[in-house]
C-alpha atoms as a PDB file:
ATOM      1  CA  UNK A   1       1.923 -13.685  13.365  1.00  0.00           C
ATOM      2  CA  UNK A   2      -0.120 -10.517  13.896  1.00  0.00           C
ATOM      3  CA  UNK A   3      -0.732  -7.217  12.155  1.00  0.00           C
ATOM      4  CA  UNK A   4       0.025  -3.741  14.013  1.00  0.00           C
ATOM      5  CA  UNK A   5       1.110  -0.582  12.800  1.00  0.00           C
ATOM      6  CA  UNK A   6       4.154   0.382  12.250  1.00  0.00           C
ATOM      7  CA  UNK A   7       7.216   1.412  14.521  1.00  0.00           C
ATOM      8  CA  UNK A   8      10.036   3.310  13.763  1.00  0.00           C
ATOM      9  CA  UNK A   9      12.515   0.322  14.513  1.00  0.00           C
ATOM     10  CA  UNK A  10      10.610  -1.497  11.631  1.00  0.00           C
ATOM     11  CA  UNK A  11      12.027   0.911   8.213  1.00  0.00           C
ATOM     12  CA  UNK A  12      14.501  -1.260   7.235  1.00  0.00           C
ATOM     13  CA  UNK A  13      12.557  -4.545   7.147  1.00  0.00           C
ATOM     14  CA  UNK A  14       9.918  -3.021   5.528  1.00  0.00           C
ATOM     15  CA  UNK A  15      12.084  -1.173   2.815  1.00  0.00           C
ATOM     16  CA  UNK A  16      14.091  -4.165   2.193  1.00  0.00           C
ATOM     17  CA  UNK A  17      10.760  -6.430   1.705  1.00  0.00           C
ATOM     18  CA  UNK A  18       9.796  -3.920  -0.941  1.00  0.00           C
ATOM     19  CA  UNK A  19      12.666  -3.441  -2.852  1.00  0.00           C
ATOM     20  CA  UNK A  20      13.218  -7.402  -3.071  1.00  0.00           C
ATOM     21  CA  UNK A  21       9.612  -7.708  -4.202  1.00  0.00           C
ATOM     22  CA  UNK A  22      10.676  -5.674  -6.892  1.00  0.00           C
ATOM     23  CA  UNK A  23      13.491  -7.349  -7.993  1.00  0.00           C
ATOM     24  CA  UNK A  24      12.437 -10.794  -7.672  1.00  0.00           C
ATOM     25  CA  UNK A  25       9.047 -10.349  -9.945  1.00  0.00           C
ATOM     26  CA  UNK A  26      11.717  -7.899 -12.383  1.00  0.00           C
ATOM     27  CA  UNK A  27       9.038  -5.032 -11.661  1.00  0.00           C
ATOM     28  CA  UNK A  28      10.024  -1.598 -13.334  1.00  0.00           C
ATOM     29  CA  UNK A  29      12.267   0.409 -10.724  1.00  0.00           C
ATOM     30  CA  UNK A  30      11.606   3.663 -12.022  1.00  0.00           C
ATOM     31  CA  UNK A  31       8.387   5.751 -11.691  1.00  0.00           C
ATOM     32  CA  UNK A  32       7.410   3.271  -8.779  1.00  0.00           C
ATOM     33  CA  UNK A  33       7.592   3.211  -4.860  1.00  0.00           C
ATOM     34  CA  UNK A  34      11.207   1.764  -5.120  1.00  0.00           C
ATOM     35  CA  UNK A  35      12.466   5.266  -5.739  1.00  0.00           C
ATOM     36  CA  UNK A  36      10.223   7.132  -3.391  1.00  0.00           C
ATOM     37  CA  UNK A  37      12.212   8.685  -0.668  1.00  0.00           C
ATOM     38  CA  UNK A  38       9.641   7.209   1.869  1.00  0.00           C
ATOM     39  CA  UNK A  39      10.289   3.921   1.346  1.00  0.00           C
ATOM     40  CA  UNK A  40      13.275   4.629   3.388  1.00  0.00           C
ATOM     41  CA  UNK A  41      11.257   6.440   5.982  1.00  0.00           C
ATOM     42  CA  UNK A  42       8.275   4.214   6.307  1.00  0.00           C
ATOM     43  CA  UNK A  43       7.329   5.260   9.664  1.00  0.00           C
ATOM     44  CA  UNK A  44       8.121   8.580   9.652  1.00  0.00           C
ATOM     45  CA  UNK A  45       5.922   9.037   6.421  1.00  0.00           C
ATOM     46  CA  UNK A  46       2.789   7.725   8.223  1.00  0.00           C
ATOM     47  CA  UNK A  47       2.674   9.952  11.064  1.00  0.00           C
ATOM     48  CA  UNK A  48       0.857  12.631   9.733  1.00  0.00           C
ATOM     49  CA  UNK A  49      -2.960  13.053  10.298  1.00  0.00           C
ATOM     50  CA  UNK A  50      -5.243  10.596   8.963  1.00  0.00           C
ATOM     51  CA  UNK A  51      -2.312   8.175   7.583  1.00  0.00           C
ATOM     52  CA  UNK A  52      -1.301   5.118   9.141  1.00  0.00           C
ATOM     53  CA  UNK A  53       0.710   2.095   7.960  1.00  0.00           C
ATOM     54  CA  UNK A  54       0.205  -1.555   9.117  1.00  0.00           C
ATOM     55  CA  UNK A  55       2.853  -4.029   9.329  1.00  0.00           C
ATOM     56  CA  UNK A  56       2.376  -7.838   9.368  1.00  0.00           C
ATOM     57  CA  UNK A  57       5.315  -9.346  12.311  1.00  0.00           C
ATOM     58  CA  UNK A  58       5.898 -12.929  12.930  1.00  0.00           C
ATOM     59  CA  UNK A  59       8.520 -13.204  15.968  1.00  0.00           C
ATOM     60  CA  UNK A  60       9.366  -9.574  15.543  1.00  0.00           C
ATOM     61  CA  UNK A  61      10.337 -10.234  11.999  1.00  0.00           C
ATOM     62  CA  UNK A  62       8.512  -8.009   9.676  1.00  0.00           C
ATOM     63  CA  UNK A  63       6.594  -9.834   6.573  1.00  0.00           C
ATOM     64  CA  UNK A  64       5.096  -7.256   4.978  1.00  0.00           C
ATOM     65  CA  UNK A  65       2.698  -4.279   5.329  1.00  0.00           C
ATOM     66  CA  UNK A  66       0.057  -1.438   3.665  1.00  0.00           C
ATOM     67  CA  UNK A  67      -0.859   1.779   4.825  1.00  0.00           C
ATOM     68  CA  UNK A  68      -3.391   4.536   3.688  1.00  0.00           C
ATOM     69  CA  UNK A  69      -2.819   8.390   3.226  1.00  0.00           C
ATOM     70  CA  UNK A  70      -4.754  11.385   2.186  1.00  0.00           C
ATOM     71  CA  UNK A  71      -4.065  11.365  -1.826  1.00  0.00           C
ATOM     72  CA  UNK A  72      -4.276  14.992  -2.237  1.00  0.00           C
ATOM     73  CA  UNK A  73      -4.051  17.627   0.693  1.00  0.00           C
ATOM     74  CA  UNK A  74      -6.187  19.451  -1.671  1.00  0.00           C
ATOM     75  CA  UNK A  75      -9.251  17.284  -1.043  1.00  0.00           C
ATOM     76  CA  UNK A  76      -9.180  15.550   2.206  1.00  0.00           C
ATOM     77  CA  UNK A  77     -11.887  12.889   1.281  1.00  0.00           C
ATOM     78  CA  UNK A  78      -9.892  10.459  -0.500  1.00  0.00           C
ATOM     79  CA  UNK A  79      -7.296   8.267   0.549  1.00  0.00           C
ATOM     80  CA  UNK A  80      -4.851   6.196  -1.213  1.00  0.00           C
ATOM     81  CA  UNK A  81      -3.892   2.566  -0.618  1.00  0.00           C
ATOM     82  CA  UNK A  82      -0.498   2.386  -0.588  1.00  0.00           C
ATOM     83  CA  UNK A  83       2.963   0.218  -0.670  1.00  0.00           C
ATOM     84  CA  UNK A  84       0.818  -3.323  -0.327  1.00  0.00           C
ATOM     85  CA  UNK A  85       3.223  -5.844  -0.218  1.00  0.00           C
ATOM     86  CA  UNK A  86       4.846  -9.130   1.453  1.00  0.00           C
ATOM     87  CA  UNK A  87       7.023 -10.899   1.487  1.00  0.00           C
ATOM     88  CA  UNK A  88       7.222 -14.324  -0.844  1.00  0.00           C
ATOM     89  CA  UNK A  89       6.955 -16.677   2.709  1.00  0.00           C
ATOM     90  CA  UNK A  90       3.277 -15.633   3.295  1.00  0.00           C
ATOM     91  CA  UNK A  91       2.149 -14.699   0.056  1.00  0.00           C
ATOM     92  CA  UNK A  92      -1.404 -16.719  -0.800  1.00  0.00           C
ATOM     93  CA  UNK A  93      -1.932 -17.162   2.831  1.00  0.00           C
ATOM     94  CA  UNK A  94      -4.684 -14.339   3.384  1.00  0.00           C
ATOM     95  CA  UNK A  95      -2.533 -11.825   4.612  1.00  0.00           C
ATOM     96  CA  UNK A  96      -3.382  -9.709   2.001  1.00  0.00           C
ATOM     97  CA  UNK A  97      -7.021  -9.462   2.510  1.00  0.00           C
ATOM     98  CA  UNK A  98      -6.486  -8.810   6.012  1.00  0.00           C
ATOM     99  CA  UNK A  99      -4.270  -5.895   5.301  1.00  0.00           C
ATOM    100  CA  UNK A 100      -6.523  -4.464   3.022  1.00  0.00           C
ATOM    101  CA  UNK A 101      -9.726  -5.085   5.184  1.00  0.00           C
ATOM    102  CA  UNK A 102      -8.117  -3.401   8.139  1.00  0.00           C
ATOM    103  CA  UNK A 103      -6.901  -0.512   5.718  1.00  0.00           C
ATOM    104  CA  UNK A 104      -9.842   0.146   4.529  1.00  0.00           C
ATOM    105  CA  UNK A 105     -11.680   0.185   7.805  1.00  0.00           C
ATOM    106  CA  UNK A 106      -9.219   2.772   9.152  1.00  0.00           C
ATOM    107  CA  UNK A 107      -9.999   4.774   6.214  1.00  0.00           C
ATOM    108  CA  UNK A 108     -13.649   4.605   7.019  1.00  0.00           C
ATOM    109  CA  UNK A 109     -12.841   5.824  10.539  1.00  0.00           C
ATOM    110  CA  UNK A 110     -10.550   8.578   9.358  1.00  0.00           C
ATOM    111  CA  UNK A 111     -13.845  10.070   7.639  1.00  0.00           C
ATOM    112  CA  UNK A 112     -12.647   9.294   4.073  1.00  0.00           C
ATOM    113  CA  UNK A 113     -15.400   8.633   1.189  1.00  0.00           C
ATOM    114  CA  UNK A 114     -12.965   7.259  -1.565  1.00  0.00           C
ATOM    115  CA  UNK A 115      -9.680   5.422  -1.507  1.00  0.00           C
ATOM    116  CA  UNK A 116      -7.933   5.396  -4.759  1.00  0.00           C
ATOM    117  CA  UNK A 117      -4.630   2.954  -5.442  1.00  0.00           C
ATOM    118  CA  UNK A 118      -1.818   2.399  -8.049  1.00  0.00           C
ATOM    119  CA  UNK A 119      -0.246  -0.660  -8.788  1.00  0.00           C
ATOM    120  CA  UNK A 120       1.489  -2.387 -12.230  1.00  0.00           C
ATOM    121  CA  UNK A 121       0.074  -4.075 -14.569  1.00  0.00           C
ATOM    122  CA  UNK A 122       2.434  -7.204 -13.910  1.00  0.00           C
ATOM    123  CA  UNK A 123       0.709  -7.515 -10.181  1.00  0.00           C
ATOM    124  CA  UNK A 124      -2.564  -9.681 -11.579  1.00  0.00           C
ATOM    125  CA  UNK A 125      -3.235 -11.206  -8.210  1.00  0.00           C
ATOM    126  CA  UNK A 126      -3.634  -7.918  -6.317  1.00  0.00           C
ATOM    127  CA  UNK A 127      -5.753  -6.608  -8.700  1.00  0.00           C
ATOM    128  CA  UNK A 128      -7.773  -9.433  -8.541  1.00  0.00           C
ATOM    129  CA  UNK A 129      -8.075  -9.079  -4.906  1.00  0.00           C
ATOM    130  CA  UNK A 130      -8.899  -5.381  -5.288  1.00  0.00           C
ATOM    131  CA  UNK A 131     -11.777  -6.083  -7.849  1.00  0.00           C
ATOM    132  CA  UNK A 132     -13.139  -8.400  -4.851  1.00  0.00           C
ATOM    133  CA  UNK A 133     -13.040  -5.565  -2.656  1.00  0.00           C
ATOM    134  CA  UNK A 134     -15.207  -3.572  -4.829  1.00  0.00           C
ATOM    135  CA  UNK A 135     -12.152  -1.461  -6.547  1.00  0.00           C
ATOM    136  CA  UNK A 136     -13.119   0.069 -10.063  1.00  0.00           C
ATOM    137  CA  UNK A 137     -10.303   0.452 -13.154  1.00  0.00           C
ATOM    138  CA  UNK A 138     -10.284   4.689 -13.712  1.00  0.00           C
ATOM    139  CA  UNK A 139      -8.764   5.526 -17.065  1.00  0.00           C
ATOM    140  CA  UNK A 140      -6.600   8.162 -15.301  1.00  0.00           C
ATOM    141  CA  UNK A 141      -4.371   8.943 -12.902  1.00  0.00           C
ATOM    142  CA  UNK A 142      -5.506  10.979  -9.662  1.00  0.00           C
ATOM    143  CA  UNK A 143      -3.081  13.054  -7.677  1.00  0.00           C
ATOM    144  CA  UNK A 144       0.452  13.628  -8.158  1.00  0.00           C
ATOM    145  CA  UNK A 145       1.933  10.439  -6.765  1.00  0.00           C
ATOM    146  CA  UNK A 146       5.151  10.132  -8.882  1.00  0.00           C
ATOM    147  CA  UNK A 147       4.001   6.636  -9.865  1.00  0.00           C
ATOM    148  CA  UNK A 148       4.459   6.874 -14.084  1.00  0.00           C
ATOM    149  CA  UNK A 149       5.255   3.382 -14.151  1.00  0.00           C
ATOM    150  CA  UNK A 150       1.886   2.134 -12.666  1.00  0.00           C
ATOM    151  CA  UNK A 151      -0.811   1.947 -15.588  1.00  0.00           C
ATOM    152  CA  UNK A 152      -3.540   0.409 -13.135  1.00  0.00           C
ATOM    153  CA  UNK A 153      -5.003   2.880 -11.462  1.00  0.00           C
ATOM    154  CA  UNK A 154      -8.324   1.897  -9.361  1.00  0.00           C
ATOM    155  CA  UNK A 155     -10.321   3.415  -7.018  1.00  0.00           C
ATOM    156  CA  UNK A 156     -13.559   2.137  -4.609  1.00  0.00           C
ATOM    157  CA  UNK A 157     -15.907   4.210  -2.848  1.00  0.00           C
ATOM    158  CA  UNK A 158     -16.115   3.741   1.118  1.00  0.00           C
END
């Protein structure tokens, strides 16, 4: 397995992984990335400046991914960790940590000062990982992500 930047041909695979996880874990579909237009166009969505999306690939098959992008264009110092999802066959094998480290390193190299994220309250393992990496809980949301069902918000100083 290896981790690399997303390519155009990865779009359908990463969309399928993200949407299947929502169904598998019976997560809310409304007010989440499940409904995001960019979930169907991941490669295109991360072509802007100071944005990158990484995928975990095994023998040409995408198994998961995560990315960073500016949270609010009015404040280019804060990025958002976005769409960290792994297929069930690679969960618990350290790929979330690797993706998180790669994303945080990329964020620092792009000049971001803070990294924000939103997640679902049901995703306890993800929250535990984020806390291990220094993310702290926030009471209110930042930016305009449109993810009203994501009741957990966290931030980390880079």
